[in-house]
mmCIF file of C-alpha atoms in Angstrom:
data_model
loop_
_atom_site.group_PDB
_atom_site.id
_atom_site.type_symbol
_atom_site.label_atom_id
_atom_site.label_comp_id
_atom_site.label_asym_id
_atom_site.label_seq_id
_atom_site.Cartn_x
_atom_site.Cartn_y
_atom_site.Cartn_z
ATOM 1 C CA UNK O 1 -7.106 1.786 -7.111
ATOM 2 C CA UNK O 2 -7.278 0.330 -3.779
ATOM 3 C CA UNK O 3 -8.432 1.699 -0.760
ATOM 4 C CA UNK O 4 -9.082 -1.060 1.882
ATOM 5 C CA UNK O 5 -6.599 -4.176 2.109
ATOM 6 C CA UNK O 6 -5.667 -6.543 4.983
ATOM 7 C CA UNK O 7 -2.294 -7.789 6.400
ATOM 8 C CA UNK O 8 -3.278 -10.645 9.215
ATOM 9 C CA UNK O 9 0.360 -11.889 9.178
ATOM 10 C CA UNK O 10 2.385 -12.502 12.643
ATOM 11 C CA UNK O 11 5.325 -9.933 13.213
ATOM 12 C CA UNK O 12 8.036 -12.696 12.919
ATOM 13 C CA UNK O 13 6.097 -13.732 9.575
ATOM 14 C CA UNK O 14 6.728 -10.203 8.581
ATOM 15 C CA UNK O 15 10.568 -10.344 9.440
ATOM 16 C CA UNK O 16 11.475 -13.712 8.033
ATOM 17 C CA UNK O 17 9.588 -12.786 4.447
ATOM 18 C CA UNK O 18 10.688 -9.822 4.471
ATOM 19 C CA UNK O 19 14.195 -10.004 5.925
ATOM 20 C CA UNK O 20 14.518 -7.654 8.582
ATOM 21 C CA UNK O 21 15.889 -8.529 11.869
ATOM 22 C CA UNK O 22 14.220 -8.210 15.375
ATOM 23 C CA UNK O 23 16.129 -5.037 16.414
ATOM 24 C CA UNK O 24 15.488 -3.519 13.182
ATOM 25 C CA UNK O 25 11.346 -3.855 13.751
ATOM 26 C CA UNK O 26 9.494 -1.020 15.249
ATOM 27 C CA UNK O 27 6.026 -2.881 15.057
ATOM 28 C CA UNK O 28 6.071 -4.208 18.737
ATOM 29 C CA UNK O 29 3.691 -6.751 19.527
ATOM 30 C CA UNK O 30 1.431 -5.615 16.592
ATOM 31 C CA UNK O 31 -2.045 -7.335 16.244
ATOM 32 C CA UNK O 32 -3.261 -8.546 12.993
ATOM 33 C CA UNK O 33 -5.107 -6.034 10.840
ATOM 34 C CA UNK O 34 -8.146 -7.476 8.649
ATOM 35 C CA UNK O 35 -8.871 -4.170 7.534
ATOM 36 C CA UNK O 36 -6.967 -1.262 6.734
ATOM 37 C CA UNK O 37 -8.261 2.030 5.132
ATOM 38 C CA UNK O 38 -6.732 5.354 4.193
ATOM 39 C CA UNK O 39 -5.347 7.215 6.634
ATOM 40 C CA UNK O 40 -4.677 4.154 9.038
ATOM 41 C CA UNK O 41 -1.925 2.555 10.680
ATOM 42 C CA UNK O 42 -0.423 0.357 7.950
ATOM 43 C CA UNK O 43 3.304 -1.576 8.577
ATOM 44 C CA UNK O 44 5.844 -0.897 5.370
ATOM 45 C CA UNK O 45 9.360 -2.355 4.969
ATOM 46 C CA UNK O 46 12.047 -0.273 3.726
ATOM 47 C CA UNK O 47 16.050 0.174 3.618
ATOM 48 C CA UNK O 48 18.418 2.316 5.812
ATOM 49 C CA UNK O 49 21.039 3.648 4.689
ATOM 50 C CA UNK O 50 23.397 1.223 5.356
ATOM 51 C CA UNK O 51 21.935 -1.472 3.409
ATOM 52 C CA UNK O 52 19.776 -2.913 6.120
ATOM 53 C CA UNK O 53 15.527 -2.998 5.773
ATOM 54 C CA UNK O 54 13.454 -2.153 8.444
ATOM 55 C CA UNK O 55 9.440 -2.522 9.569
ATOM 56 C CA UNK O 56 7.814 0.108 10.678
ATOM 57 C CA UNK O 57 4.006 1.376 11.051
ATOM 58 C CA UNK O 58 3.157 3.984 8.898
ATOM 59 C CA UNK O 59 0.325 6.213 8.087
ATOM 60 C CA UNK O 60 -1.561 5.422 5.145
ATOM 61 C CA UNK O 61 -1.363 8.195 2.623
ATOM 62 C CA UNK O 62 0.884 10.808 1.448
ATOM 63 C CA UNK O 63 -0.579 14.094 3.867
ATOM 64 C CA UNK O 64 -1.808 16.682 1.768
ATOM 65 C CA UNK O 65 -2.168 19.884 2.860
ATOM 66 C CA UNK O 66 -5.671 21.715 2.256
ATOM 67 C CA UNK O 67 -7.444 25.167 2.850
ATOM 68 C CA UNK O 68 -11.174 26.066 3.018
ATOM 69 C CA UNK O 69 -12.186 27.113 -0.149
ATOM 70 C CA UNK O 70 -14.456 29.407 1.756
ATOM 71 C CA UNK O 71 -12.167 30.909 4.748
ATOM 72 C CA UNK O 72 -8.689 30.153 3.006
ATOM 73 C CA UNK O 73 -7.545 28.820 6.481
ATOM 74 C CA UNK O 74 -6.120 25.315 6.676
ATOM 75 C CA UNK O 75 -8.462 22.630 6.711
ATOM 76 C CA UNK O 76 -7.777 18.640 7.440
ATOM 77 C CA UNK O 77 -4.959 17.728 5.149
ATOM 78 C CA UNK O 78 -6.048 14.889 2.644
ATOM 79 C CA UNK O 79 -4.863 11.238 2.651
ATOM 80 C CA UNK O 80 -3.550 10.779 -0.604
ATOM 81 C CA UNK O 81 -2.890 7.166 -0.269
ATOM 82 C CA UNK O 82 -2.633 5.655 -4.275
ATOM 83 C CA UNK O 83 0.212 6.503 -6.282
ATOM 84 C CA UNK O 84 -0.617 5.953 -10.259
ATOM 85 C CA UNK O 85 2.226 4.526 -11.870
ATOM 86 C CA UNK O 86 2.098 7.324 -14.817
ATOM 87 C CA UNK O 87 2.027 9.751 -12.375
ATOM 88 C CA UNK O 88 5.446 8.646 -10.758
ATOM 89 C CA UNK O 89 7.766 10.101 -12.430
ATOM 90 C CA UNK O 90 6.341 13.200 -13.918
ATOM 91 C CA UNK O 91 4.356 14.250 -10.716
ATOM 92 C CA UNK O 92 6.504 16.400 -8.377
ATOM 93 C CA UNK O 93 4.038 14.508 -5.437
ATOM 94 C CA UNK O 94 5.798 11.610 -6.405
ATOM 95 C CA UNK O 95 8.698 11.772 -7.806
ATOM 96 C CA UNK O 96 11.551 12.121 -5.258
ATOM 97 C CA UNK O 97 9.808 9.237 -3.083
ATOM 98 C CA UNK O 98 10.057 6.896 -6.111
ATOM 99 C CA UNK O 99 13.449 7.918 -6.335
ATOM 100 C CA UNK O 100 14.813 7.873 -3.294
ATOM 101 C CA UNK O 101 12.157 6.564 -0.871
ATOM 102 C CA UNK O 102 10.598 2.682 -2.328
ATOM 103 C CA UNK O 103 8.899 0.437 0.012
ATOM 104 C CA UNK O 104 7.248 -3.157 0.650
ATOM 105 C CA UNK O 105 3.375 -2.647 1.941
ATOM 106 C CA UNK O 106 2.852 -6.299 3.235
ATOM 107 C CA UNK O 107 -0.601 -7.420 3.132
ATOM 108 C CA UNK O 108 -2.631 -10.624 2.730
ATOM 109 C CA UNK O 109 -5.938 -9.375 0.890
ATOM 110 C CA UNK O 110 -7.048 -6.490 -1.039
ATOM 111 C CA UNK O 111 -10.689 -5.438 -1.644
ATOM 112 C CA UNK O 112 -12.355 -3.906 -4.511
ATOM 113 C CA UNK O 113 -16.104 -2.413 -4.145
ATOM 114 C CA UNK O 114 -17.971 -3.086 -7.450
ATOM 115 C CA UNK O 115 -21.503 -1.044 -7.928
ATOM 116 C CA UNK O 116 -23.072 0.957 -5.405
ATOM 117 C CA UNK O 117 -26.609 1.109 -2.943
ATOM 118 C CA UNK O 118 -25.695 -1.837 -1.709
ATOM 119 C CA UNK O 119 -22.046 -2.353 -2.992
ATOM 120 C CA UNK O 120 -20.217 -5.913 -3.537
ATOM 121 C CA UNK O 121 -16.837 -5.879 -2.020
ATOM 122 C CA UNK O 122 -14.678 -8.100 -3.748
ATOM 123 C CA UNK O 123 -11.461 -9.768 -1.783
ATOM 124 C CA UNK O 124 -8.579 -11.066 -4.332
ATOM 125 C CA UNK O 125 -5.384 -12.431 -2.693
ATOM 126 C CA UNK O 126 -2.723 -14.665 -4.218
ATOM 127 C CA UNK O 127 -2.374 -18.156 -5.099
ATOM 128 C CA UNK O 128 0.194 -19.941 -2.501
ATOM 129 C CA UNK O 129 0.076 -22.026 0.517
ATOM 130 C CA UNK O 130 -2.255 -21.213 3.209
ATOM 131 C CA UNK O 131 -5.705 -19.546 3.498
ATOM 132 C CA UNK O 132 -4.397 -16.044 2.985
ATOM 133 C CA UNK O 133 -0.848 -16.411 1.378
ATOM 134 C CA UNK O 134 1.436 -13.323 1.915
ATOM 135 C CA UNK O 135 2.561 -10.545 -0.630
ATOM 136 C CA UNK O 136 3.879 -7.223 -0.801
ATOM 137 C CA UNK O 137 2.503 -3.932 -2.300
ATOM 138 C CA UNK O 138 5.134 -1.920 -4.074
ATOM 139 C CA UNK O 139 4.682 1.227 -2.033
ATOM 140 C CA UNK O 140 6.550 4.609 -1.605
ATOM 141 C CA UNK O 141 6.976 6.333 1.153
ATOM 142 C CA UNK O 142 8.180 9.658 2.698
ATOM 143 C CA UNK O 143 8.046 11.692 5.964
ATOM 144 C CA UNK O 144 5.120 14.262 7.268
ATOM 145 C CA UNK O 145 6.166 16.779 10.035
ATOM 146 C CA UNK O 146 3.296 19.699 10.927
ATOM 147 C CA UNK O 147 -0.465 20.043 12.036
ATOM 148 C CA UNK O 148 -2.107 16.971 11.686
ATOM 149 C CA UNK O 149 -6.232 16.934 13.119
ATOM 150 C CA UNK O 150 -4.965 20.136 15.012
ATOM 151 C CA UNK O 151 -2.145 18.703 16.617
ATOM 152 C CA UNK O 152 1.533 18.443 15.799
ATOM 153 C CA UNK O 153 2.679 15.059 14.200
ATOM 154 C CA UNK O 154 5.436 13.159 13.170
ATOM 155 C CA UNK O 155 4.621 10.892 10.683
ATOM 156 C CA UNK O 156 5.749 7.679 8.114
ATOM 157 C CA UNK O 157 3.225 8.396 5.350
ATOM 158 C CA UNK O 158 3.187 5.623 2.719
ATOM 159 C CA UNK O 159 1.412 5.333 -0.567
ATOM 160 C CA UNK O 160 0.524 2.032 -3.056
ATOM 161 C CA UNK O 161 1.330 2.135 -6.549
ATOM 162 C CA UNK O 162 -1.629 1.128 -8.831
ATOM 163 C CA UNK O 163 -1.192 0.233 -12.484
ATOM 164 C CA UNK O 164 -3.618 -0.936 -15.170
ATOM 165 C CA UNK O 165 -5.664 -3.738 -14.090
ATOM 166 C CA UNK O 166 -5.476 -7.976 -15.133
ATOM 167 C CA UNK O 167 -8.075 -9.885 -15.921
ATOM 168 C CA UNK O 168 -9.617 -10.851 -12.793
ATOM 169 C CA UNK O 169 -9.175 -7.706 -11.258
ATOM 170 C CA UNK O 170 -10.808 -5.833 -13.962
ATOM 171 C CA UNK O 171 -14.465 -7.379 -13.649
ATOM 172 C CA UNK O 172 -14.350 -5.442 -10.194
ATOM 173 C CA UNK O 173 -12.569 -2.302 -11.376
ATOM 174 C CA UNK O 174 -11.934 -1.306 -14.915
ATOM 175 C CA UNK O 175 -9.152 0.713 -14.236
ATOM 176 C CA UNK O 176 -6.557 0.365 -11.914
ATOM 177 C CA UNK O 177 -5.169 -2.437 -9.710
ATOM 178 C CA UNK O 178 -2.453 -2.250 -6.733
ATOM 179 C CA UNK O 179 1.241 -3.474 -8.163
ATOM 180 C CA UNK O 180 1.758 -6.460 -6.238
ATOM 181 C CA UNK O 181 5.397 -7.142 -6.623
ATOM 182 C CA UNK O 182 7.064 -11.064 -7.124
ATOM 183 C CA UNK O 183 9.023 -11.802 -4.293
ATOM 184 C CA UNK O 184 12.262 -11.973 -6.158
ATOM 185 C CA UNK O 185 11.596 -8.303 -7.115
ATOM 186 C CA UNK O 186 11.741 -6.833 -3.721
ATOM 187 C CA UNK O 187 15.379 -6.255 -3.472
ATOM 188 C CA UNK O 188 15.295 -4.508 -6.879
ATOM 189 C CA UNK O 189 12.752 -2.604 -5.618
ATOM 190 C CA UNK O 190 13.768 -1.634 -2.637
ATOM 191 C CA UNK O 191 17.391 -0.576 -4.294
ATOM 192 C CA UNK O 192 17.211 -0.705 -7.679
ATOM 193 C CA UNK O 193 17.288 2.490 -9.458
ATOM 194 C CA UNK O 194 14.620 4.598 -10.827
ATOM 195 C CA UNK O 195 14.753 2.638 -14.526
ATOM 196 C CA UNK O 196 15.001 -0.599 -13.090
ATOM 197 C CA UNK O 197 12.023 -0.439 -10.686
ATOM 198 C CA UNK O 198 9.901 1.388 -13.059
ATOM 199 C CA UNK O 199 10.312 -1.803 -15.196
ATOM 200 C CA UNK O 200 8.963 -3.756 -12.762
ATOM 201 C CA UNK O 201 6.213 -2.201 -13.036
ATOM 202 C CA UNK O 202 3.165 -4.598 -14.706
ATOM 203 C CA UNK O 203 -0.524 -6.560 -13.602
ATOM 204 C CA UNK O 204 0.296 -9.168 -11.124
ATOM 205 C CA UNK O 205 -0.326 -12.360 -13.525
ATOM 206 C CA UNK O 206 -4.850 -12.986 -13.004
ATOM 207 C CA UNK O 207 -3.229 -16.879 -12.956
ATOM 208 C CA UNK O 208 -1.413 -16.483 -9.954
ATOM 209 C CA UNK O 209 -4.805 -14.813 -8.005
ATOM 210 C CA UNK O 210 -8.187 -15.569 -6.270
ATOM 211 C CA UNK O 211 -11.210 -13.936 -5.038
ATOM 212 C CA UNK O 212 -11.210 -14.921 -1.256
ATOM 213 C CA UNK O 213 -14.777 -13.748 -0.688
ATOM 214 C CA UNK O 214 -17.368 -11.531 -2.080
ATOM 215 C CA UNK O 215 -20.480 -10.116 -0.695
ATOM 216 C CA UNK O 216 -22.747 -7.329 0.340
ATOM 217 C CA UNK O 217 -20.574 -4.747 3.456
ATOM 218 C CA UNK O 218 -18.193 -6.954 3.674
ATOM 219 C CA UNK O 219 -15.192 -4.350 4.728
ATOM 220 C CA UNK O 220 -13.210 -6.555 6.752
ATOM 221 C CA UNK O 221 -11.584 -9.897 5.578
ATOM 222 C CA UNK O 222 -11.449 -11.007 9.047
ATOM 223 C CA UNK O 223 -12.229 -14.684 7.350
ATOM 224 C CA UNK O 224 -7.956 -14.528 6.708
ATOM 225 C CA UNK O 225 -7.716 -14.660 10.585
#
């Protein structure tokens, strides 16, 4: 699983990896973002309609709605912000995002806590130019409209997909990993169908990734800056 990740790139780094066009990015002058953790802001690239891909802040986290086991009145929804690739397509959470509703989650780091009282947070990245070379999450993502913290929102919610773990990954965690996709897989991705980006689905090769940094409360990787 992952639940804290970084993305320190530049908004025009953003748009020329990704492809989108300045009038087609809602980020503004966004500021780099060593760490981001459920329920924060967190930029995602997906397609309009008309074939063209846009950047946009969302809220990390598919919003799920919860009551008071106590009171039965509405409580603060949940941030459901992992997606489990064998959930996908069998979960009615998931499914019609996967279908219809695929994103990029840009990022430069991922962290991984291993043990606990104190924890080691682990920082893996991939191999590439640079201190922190770029990636993408595959992501999904869908809209939330309705009381949010007691107010009314309107929200992008996005969600990562995790799969099974490689090598590297699972001396830190055992179980699941993020998908990190291979840049020539974005388009398919973004708008492939369901079969073909299900298939893409697989461990980001342990060859092609490092451990950045590892130590005691370290919940930032503000080193990628």
């Amino acid at each position: 699983m992952c639940n804290l990740y970084s993305n320190t790139m530049p908004v025009e780094a953003m748009r020329q990896l990704f492809g989108v066009s300045p009038a087609q990015d809602e980020l503004g002058n966004a500021e780099p973002l060593p760490a981001i953790f459920p329920k924060g802001r967190a930029p995602i690239v997906g397609m309009s309609e008309d074939g063209t891909r846009w950047l946009k802040n969302s809220h990390w986290g598919f919003v799920l709605p919860q009551v008071s086991k106590k009171t039965g009145k509405p409580i603060q929804p949940k941030a459901v912000n992992n997606a489990r690739d064998d959930k996908l397509r069998t979960s009615s959470f998931w499914r019609k995002s996967f279908e219809e509703r695929r994103c990029l989650v840009p990022a430069t780091s991922f962290c991984e806590a291993k043990g606990r009282k104190p924890a080691t947070y682990v920082w893996f990245g991939v191999t590439g130019e640079g201190d922190r070379p770029p990636f993408a999450f595959a992501g999904i993502w869908r809209p939330f409209v309705g009381n949010y913290g007691g107010e009314h929102r309107e929200l992008v919610t996005s969600s990562i997909v995790t799969t099974t773990p490689n090598e590297l990954v699972r001396e830190t965690h055992p179980d699941r990993m993020p998908m990190i996709l291979q840049p020539e897989d974005y388009e398919t991705w973004l708008t492939g169908d369901p079969d073909m980006a299900f298939d893409l689905i697989r461990p980001y090769p342990a060859s092609a990734m490092v451990v950045h940094q590892q130590g005691e409360d370290l919940k930032s990787d503000r080193a990628g800056l």
